[in-house]
XYZ file of C-alpha atoms in Angstrom:
432
model
C 45.063 -55.715 5.237
C 42.561 -55.535 8.075
C 44.089 -52.263 9.240
C 43.801 -50.875 5.685
C 40.132 -51.814 5.459
C 39.518 -50.206 8.860
C 41.203 -47.016 7.623
C 38.977 -46.983 4.502
C 35.879 -47.442 6.655
C 36.876 -44.560 8.925
C 37.513 -42.329 5.887
C 34.136 -43.281 4.396
C 32.400 -42.554 7.675
C 34.174 -39.206 7.942
C 33.209 -38.386 4.360
C 29.569 -39.264 4.991
C 29.577 -37.126 8.134
C 31.035 -34.136 6.291
C 28.541 -34.501 3.440
C 25.633 -34.721 5.857
C 26.907 -31.646 7.706
C 27.984 -29.414 4.837
C 25.517 -30.192 2.047
C 22.504 -28.547 3.776
C 24.594 -25.444 4.357
C 25.723 -25.412 0.723
C 22.152 -25.962 -0.478
C 20.938 -23.199 1.837
C 23.573 -20.824 0.489
C 22.659 -21.723 -3.069
C 18.970 -20.998 -2.342
C 19.727 -17.303 -1.815
C 20.388 -15.545 -5.102
C 22.494 -12.405 -4.795
C 20.898 -10.724 -7.795
C 17.389 -11.324 -6.493
C 18.433 -10.135 -3.042
C 20.015 -6.966 -4.399
C 16.890 -6.121 -6.394
C 14.621 -6.713 -3.395
C 16.756 -4.492 -1.140
C 16.792 -1.725 -3.747
C 13.037 -2.117 -4.213
C 12.547 -1.806 -0.457
C 14.376 1.512 -0.543
C 12.207 2.614 -3.498
C 9.039 1.822 -1.561
C 10.328 3.644 1.512
C 11.002 6.665 -0.714
C 7.310 6.701 -1.619
C 6.315 7.783 1.900
C 8.165 11.146 1.775
C 6.866 11.419 -1.797
C 3.337 10.962 -0.490
C 3.970 13.667 2.118
C 4.880 16.119 -0.647
C 1.944 14.981 -2.778
C -0.530 15.482 0.081
C 1.234 18.471 1.632
C 0.924 20.638 -1.453
C -2.836 20.119 -1.616
C -3.679 21.430 1.862
C -3.700 25.022 3.076
C -0.334 26.397 4.119
C -1.321 26.466 7.800
C -1.630 22.655 7.755
C 1.308 21.572 5.613
C 3.510 20.386 8.504
C 0.692 18.540 10.246
C 0.043 16.713 6.973
C 3.746 15.854 6.779
C 3.536 14.569 10.353
C 0.587 12.305 9.566
C 2.525 10.691 6.731
C 6.044 10.614 8.152
C 5.071 9.432 11.628
C 3.894 6.162 10.091
C 7.549 5.482 9.295
C 8.262 5.205 13.004
C 5.159 3.730 14.593
C 4.478 1.086 11.935
C 8.139 0.031 11.918
C 8.025 -0.664 15.652
C 4.665 -2.442 15.397
C 5.931 -4.560 12.488
C 9.006 -5.705 14.408
C 7.128 -6.372 17.639
C 4.295 -8.462 16.214
C 2.906 -7.032 12.942
C 5.022 -9.164 10.614
C 4.220 -12.249 12.633
C 0.480 -11.608 12.434
C 0.681 -11.057 8.691
C 3.083 -13.838 7.692
C 3.268 -16.193 10.641
C 1.811 -19.702 10.762
C -1.839 -19.463 9.812
C -4.742 -19.863 12.197
C -7.706 -20.940 10.111
C -6.491 -18.925 7.121
C -7.427 -15.716 8.963
C -4.381 -14.511 10.899
C -0.818 -15.466 11.706
C 0.505 -16.260 15.161
C 3.191 -14.749 17.375
C 6.039 -17.143 16.569
C 7.877 -14.349 14.709
C 7.322 -11.685 17.381
C 10.440 -9.520 17.674
C 11.439 -11.252 14.406
C 12.253 -14.547 16.085
C 12.950 -17.225 13.496
C 13.094 -14.748 10.603
C 16.237 -16.250 9.117
C 17.259 -18.400 6.229
C 15.711 -18.081 2.797
C 12.270 -17.231 1.527
C 12.410 -18.413 -2.033
C 15.653 -17.021 -3.427
C 15.961 -14.082 -1.019
C 16.748 -13.845 2.700
C 13.676 -13.965 4.911
C 14.892 -10.770 6.586
C 14.904 -8.962 3.240
C 11.326 -10.113 2.579
C 10.325 -8.874 6.028
C 11.886 -5.459 5.388
C 10.220 -5.186 1.970
C 6.799 -5.973 3.410
C 7.384 -3.478 6.222
C 7.525 -0.640 3.701
C 4.094 -1.626 2.352
C 2.655 -1.590 5.845
C 4.174 1.846 6.540
C 2.592 3.672 3.637
C -0.919 2.224 4.035
C -2.144 4.229 7.074
C -0.369 7.257 5.631
C -2.601 6.951 2.552
C -5.698 7.031 4.761
C -4.589 10.357 6.241
C -5.555 12.058 2.987
C -9.197 11.771 4.036
C -8.938 13.616 7.362
C -6.074 16.118 7.092
C -6.642 19.590 8.535
C -9.004 18.423 11.281
C -7.891 15.246 13.125
C -6.028 15.232 16.437
C -2.468 13.969 16.089
C -2.806 11.816 19.206
C -5.960 10.265 17.763
C -4.107 9.530 14.529
C -1.351 7.679 16.377
C -3.858 5.466 18.173
C -5.849 4.921 14.986
C -2.791 3.990 12.907
C -1.501 1.426 15.419
C -4.899 -0.204 15.832
C -5.719 -0.164 12.130
C -2.443 -1.685 10.977
C -2.910 -4.433 13.586
C -6.549 -5.425 13.147
C -7.146 -4.497 9.491
C -3.916 -4.511 7.494
C -2.230 -7.548 9.054
C -5.247 -9.874 8.684
C -5.975 -8.836 5.075
C -2.297 -9.230 4.184
C -2.419 -12.720 5.700
C -5.600 -13.630 3.816
C -4.118 -12.520 0.510
C -0.354 -13.190 0.606
C 0.372 -15.807 3.274
C 0.413 -19.344 1.910
C -2.269 -20.414 4.378
C -4.488 -17.343 3.853
C -8.016 -18.145 2.745
C -8.033 -15.747 -0.215
C -4.602 -17.012 -1.283
C -5.798 -20.625 -1.234
C -8.935 -19.634 -3.111
C -6.796 -18.195 -5.906
C -7.519 -14.472 -5.534
C -4.734 -12.530 -7.275
C -3.065 -9.447 -5.832
C 0.422 -9.019 -7.219
C 1.590 -6.000 -5.228
C -1.160 -4.697 -2.961
C -4.146 -3.452 -4.909
C -6.403 -5.146 -2.380
C -4.126 -5.303 0.655
C -2.926 -1.688 0.479
C -5.068 0.505 -1.754
C -8.524 -1.004 -1.453
C -8.374 -1.355 2.337
C -6.874 2.126 2.750
C -9.308 3.727 0.312
C -12.373 2.211 1.942
C -11.043 3.150 5.379
C -10.514 6.707 4.113
C -14.158 6.968 3.079
C -15.296 5.754 6.494
C -12.966 8.258 8.185
C -14.323 11.124 6.097
C -17.905 10.210 6.978
C -17.305 9.591 10.702
C -15.026 12.571 11.391
C -17.099 14.930 9.275
C -16.118 17.707 6.877
C -13.704 20.541 7.441
C -15.391 23.655 8.787
C -16.797 25.656 5.903
C -17.006 22.674 3.526
C -18.501 22.720 0.883
C -19.234 26.460 0.873
C -15.556 27.391 1.151
C -13.092 26.374 -1.551
C -10.013 24.671 -0.151
C -7.391 25.541 -2.738
C -4.027 23.699 -2.786
C -1.378 26.022 -1.417
C 1.541 24.605 -3.452
C 0.765 22.586 -6.573
C 4.489 22.522 -7.390
C 5.056 20.491 -4.226
C 2.274 18.093 -5.192
C 3.689 17.562 -8.684
C 7.122 16.830 -7.202
C 5.553 14.319 -4.840
C 3.711 12.708 -7.731
C 6.978 12.242 -9.587
C 8.566 10.605 -6.544
C 5.588 8.274 -6.211
C 5.921 7.247 -9.870
C 9.614 6.531 -9.300
C 9.074 4.593 -6.087
C 6.227 2.566 -7.538
C 8.675 0.581 -9.668
C 9.977 -0.907 -6.443
C 6.446 -1.346 -5.153
C 5.330 -3.413 -8.164
C 8.429 -4.814 -9.848
C 9.937 -5.585 -6.458
C 6.941 -7.778 -5.674
C 8.321 -10.347 -8.116
C 10.812 -11.004 -5.271
C 13.562 -11.454 -7.816
C 15.404 -9.926 -10.750
C 13.535 -11.932 -13.362
C 11.111 -11.737 -16.284
C 8.107 -11.167 -14.004
C 9.845 -8.149 -12.464
C 10.524 -6.820 -15.965
C 6.874 -7.320 -16.906
C 5.681 -5.536 -13.754
C 8.114 -2.696 -14.392
C 6.766 -2.165 -17.918
C 3.066 -2.504 -17.046
C 3.457 -0.107 -14.120
C 4.895 2.634 -16.289
C 2.461 2.178 -19.150
C -0.608 2.146 -16.922
C 0.440 5.403 -15.264
C 0.973 7.053 -18.649
C -2.394 5.917 -19.996
C -4.250 6.978 -16.856
C -2.713 10.451 -16.774
C -3.682 11.019 -20.407
C -7.214 9.733 -19.817
C -7.694 11.974 -16.755
C -6.407 15.070 -18.559
C -8.526 14.323 -21.629
C -11.784 13.970 -19.699
C -10.931 16.968 -17.506
C -10.187 19.068 -20.584
C -13.504 18.046 -22.110
C -15.466 18.511 -18.871
C -13.898 21.659 -17.390
C -12.462 23.257 -20.506
C -8.822 23.273 -19.357
C -6.171 20.607 -18.725
C -4.384 20.901 -15.354
C -1.105 19.593 -13.993
C -2.942 18.595 -10.808
C -5.202 16.443 -12.969
C -2.172 14.920 -14.670
C -0.523 13.795 -11.428
C -3.845 12.627 -9.988
C -4.348 10.524 -13.096
C -0.917 8.972 -12.991
C -1.422 7.951 -9.342
C -4.787 6.434 -10.288
C -3.055 4.382 -12.980
C -0.353 3.253 -10.582
C -2.962 2.173 -8.052
C -5.043 0.246 -10.585
C -2.136 -1.678 -12.099
C -0.753 -2.693 -8.710
C -2.789 -5.913 -8.275
C -2.299 -6.837 -11.937
C 1.278 -5.745 -12.667
C 2.881 -9.189 -12.849
C -0.117 -10.994 -14.313
C -1.146 -8.962 -17.388
C 0.400 -7.877 -20.686
C 1.584 -4.377 -21.537
C -1.376 -3.715 -23.884
C -3.701 -4.772 -21.054
C -1.953 -2.315 -18.736
C -2.796 0.496 -21.141
C -6.468 -0.457 -20.938
C -6.345 -0.731 -17.155
C -4.673 2.678 -16.904
C -7.140 4.387 -19.219
C -10.112 2.903 -17.351
C -8.697 3.976 -13.995
C -8.119 7.552 -15.146
C -11.751 7.862 -16.224
C -13.215 5.998 -13.242
C -11.229 7.888 -10.593
C -12.052 11.241 -12.192
C -15.741 10.293 -12.018
C -15.327 9.262 -8.371
C -13.879 12.671 -7.512
C -16.864 14.320 -9.169
C -19.212 12.177 -7.075
C -17.540 13.512 -3.946
C -18.507 17.015 -5.017
C -22.063 15.892 -5.760
C -22.559 13.919 -2.537
C -20.627 16.483 -0.448
C -18.546 14.200 1.736
C -15.157 15.661 2.574
C -12.537 13.144 1.460
C -10.025 15.970 1.604
C -7.355 14.690 -0.785
C -9.404 12.063 -2.661
C -7.957 9.052 -0.869
C -11.094 7.041 -1.604
C -11.660 8.479 -5.065
C -8.154 7.487 -6.224
C -6.936 4.657 -3.982
C -10.262 3.073 -3.106
C -11.839 3.223 -6.555
C -8.530 2.535 -8.301
C -7.847 -0.455 -6.052
C -11.310 -1.925 -6.617
C -11.122 -1.415 -10.378
C -7.614 -2.828 -10.611
C -8.517 -5.939 -8.607
C -11.506 -6.636 -10.851
C -9.644 -5.971 -14.103
C -6.944 -8.387 -12.948
C -9.650 -11.029 -13.205
C -10.352 -9.883 -16.755
C -6.846 -9.544 -18.236
C -4.687 -12.027 -16.249
C -2.827 -14.646 -18.287
C -1.077 -17.612 -16.732
C 1.308 -17.781 -19.692
C 2.907 -14.579 -18.410
C 3.377 -15.781 -14.843
C 3.136 -19.357 -13.594
C 2.008 -18.052 -10.205
C -0.972 -16.309 -11.786
C -4.113 -17.562 -13.482
C -6.116 -17.058 -16.638
C -8.772 -14.373 -16.466
C -12.023 -13.713 -18.272
C -10.459 -12.875 -21.642
C -8.377 -16.056 -21.455
C -11.526 -18.136 -21.062
C -11.785 -18.302 -17.271
C -14.677 -16.152 -15.982
C -14.368 -17.825 -12.560
C -11.246 -15.747 -11.878
C -13.273 -12.553 -12.146
C -15.735 -13.976 -9.612
C -12.842 -14.752 -7.269
C -11.536 -11.213 -7.612
C -14.990 -9.831 -6.841
C -15.172 -11.963 -3.707
C -11.790 -10.644 -2.597
C -12.892 -7.039 -3.162
C -16.129 -7.505 -1.196
C -14.459 -9.374 1.669
C -11.531 -6.981 2.101
C -13.661 -3.869 1.562
C -16.375 -4.889 4.010
C -13.841 -5.954 6.618
C -11.897 -2.701 6.319
C -15.063 -0.587 6.510
C -16.452 -2.358 9.568
C -13.251 -2.478 11.586
C -12.316 1.106 10.673
C -15.699 2.307 11.970
C -15.197 0.431 15.256
C -11.669 1.797 15.695
C -12.774 5.368 15.049
C -15.634 5.115 17.525
C -13.310 3.703 20.174
C -10.640 6.335 19.634
C -13.245 9.092 19.653
C -14.593 7.881 22.985
C -11.172 7.681 24.626
C -9.206 10.531 22.989
C -11.513 12.449 20.681
C -11.028 12.513 16.927
C -11.299 16.192 16.020
C -9.403 19.264 17.047
C -11.386 22.170 18.470
C -12.937 24.804 16.247
C -10.329 27.317 17.420
C -7.449 24.941 16.616
C -8.851 24.186 13.191
C -9.227 27.886 12.472
C -5.676 28.620 13.657
C -4.199 25.724 11.694
C -2.820 22.447 12.989
C 0.821 23.384 12.379
C 0.916 25.946 15.157
C -1.999 24.654 17.259
C -0.733 21.077 17.591
C 2.963 21.238 16.770
C 4.061 24.780 17.534
C 5.678 25.125 14.131
C 5.123 26.928 10.877
C 5.916 25.583 7.444
C 6.712 29.035 6.110
C 8.244 32.151 7.611
C 6.750 35.059 5.683
């Protein structure tokens, strides 16, 4: 009898040991949802696809002698930002917070990036966020194509993604970030990506100066067909950009998918309508510019607002960004491809309108905005816009001045006249 009791005790102890050992592993496995993971990986590929799409979009709008250099500005971010992100960029953006301002280096070389983040693998989240970081300095390039040294761009991109993008991403998306704790909403990067890049683009245009001959000479797009194709690829990829930011295959992703599409449609129609009224003719270049403006503006709001609200946001962004492009002509600063006029103005407008149309009933992680009886949310959004915009402007100016002193920002007059494709890269986009 004693021996039997001893056997039962040993079995119970063994059972307790196995439960203590295996249950955490089972719980950990259950935390990762395969459907959510699959959607996030597909969305990451969508967002990556946007960078070549941006190269086509920008490349068609420059002169043919600078098409490859424009492609290089955009595509090279794929390489240099990837390496920076793995080495320390991800850690600075999403590592343990230091005063709500910046992460640490505990995830340098992706140490400790394992296990689950919500219902997806932490590594999948890291890869998804990497694609956002890649496209952001590429967006800025639209302000200084056709006149910036390639070596200067490399230095600028590495410094900017480190001291501007990573901190603002931490403020806004990391759980310890000060804007996150304050309740500022940015679903998919209206502030982190588009506002910071757009403001930086304006500073770049002002510091580097206009292309030679601007504004007397008209710089006509050499291949609008290429730009339209790029615009279509951006529209496609943006579904991963916004709907993927739900970090799961769920109702919030479906909402973001629908609002993204509807905002782009409304913005393209608004841009074409005002252009038709103002200039007398509707253009396909105006159509694709409008749809990008709508995509930018809905980005911070995509998972927080209703579909009817997305139509209003899109229409407002089409009109506002068209007006911003006209101001460039009036004030004669050479934002070559309207990076500020579309991404900066669209990002600012979208962030503010998030504070107007957001409804917590649509997303538990969101908040009620002005129209839902909470005007304080609009004030929070305004604070986020001012903080991120001012920070991006100031640090971008410092980076440009430093790079100019060490490397020099502009190509020579002879190189600009020859074209950057042959002068800097020894290639030609077209053999005529």
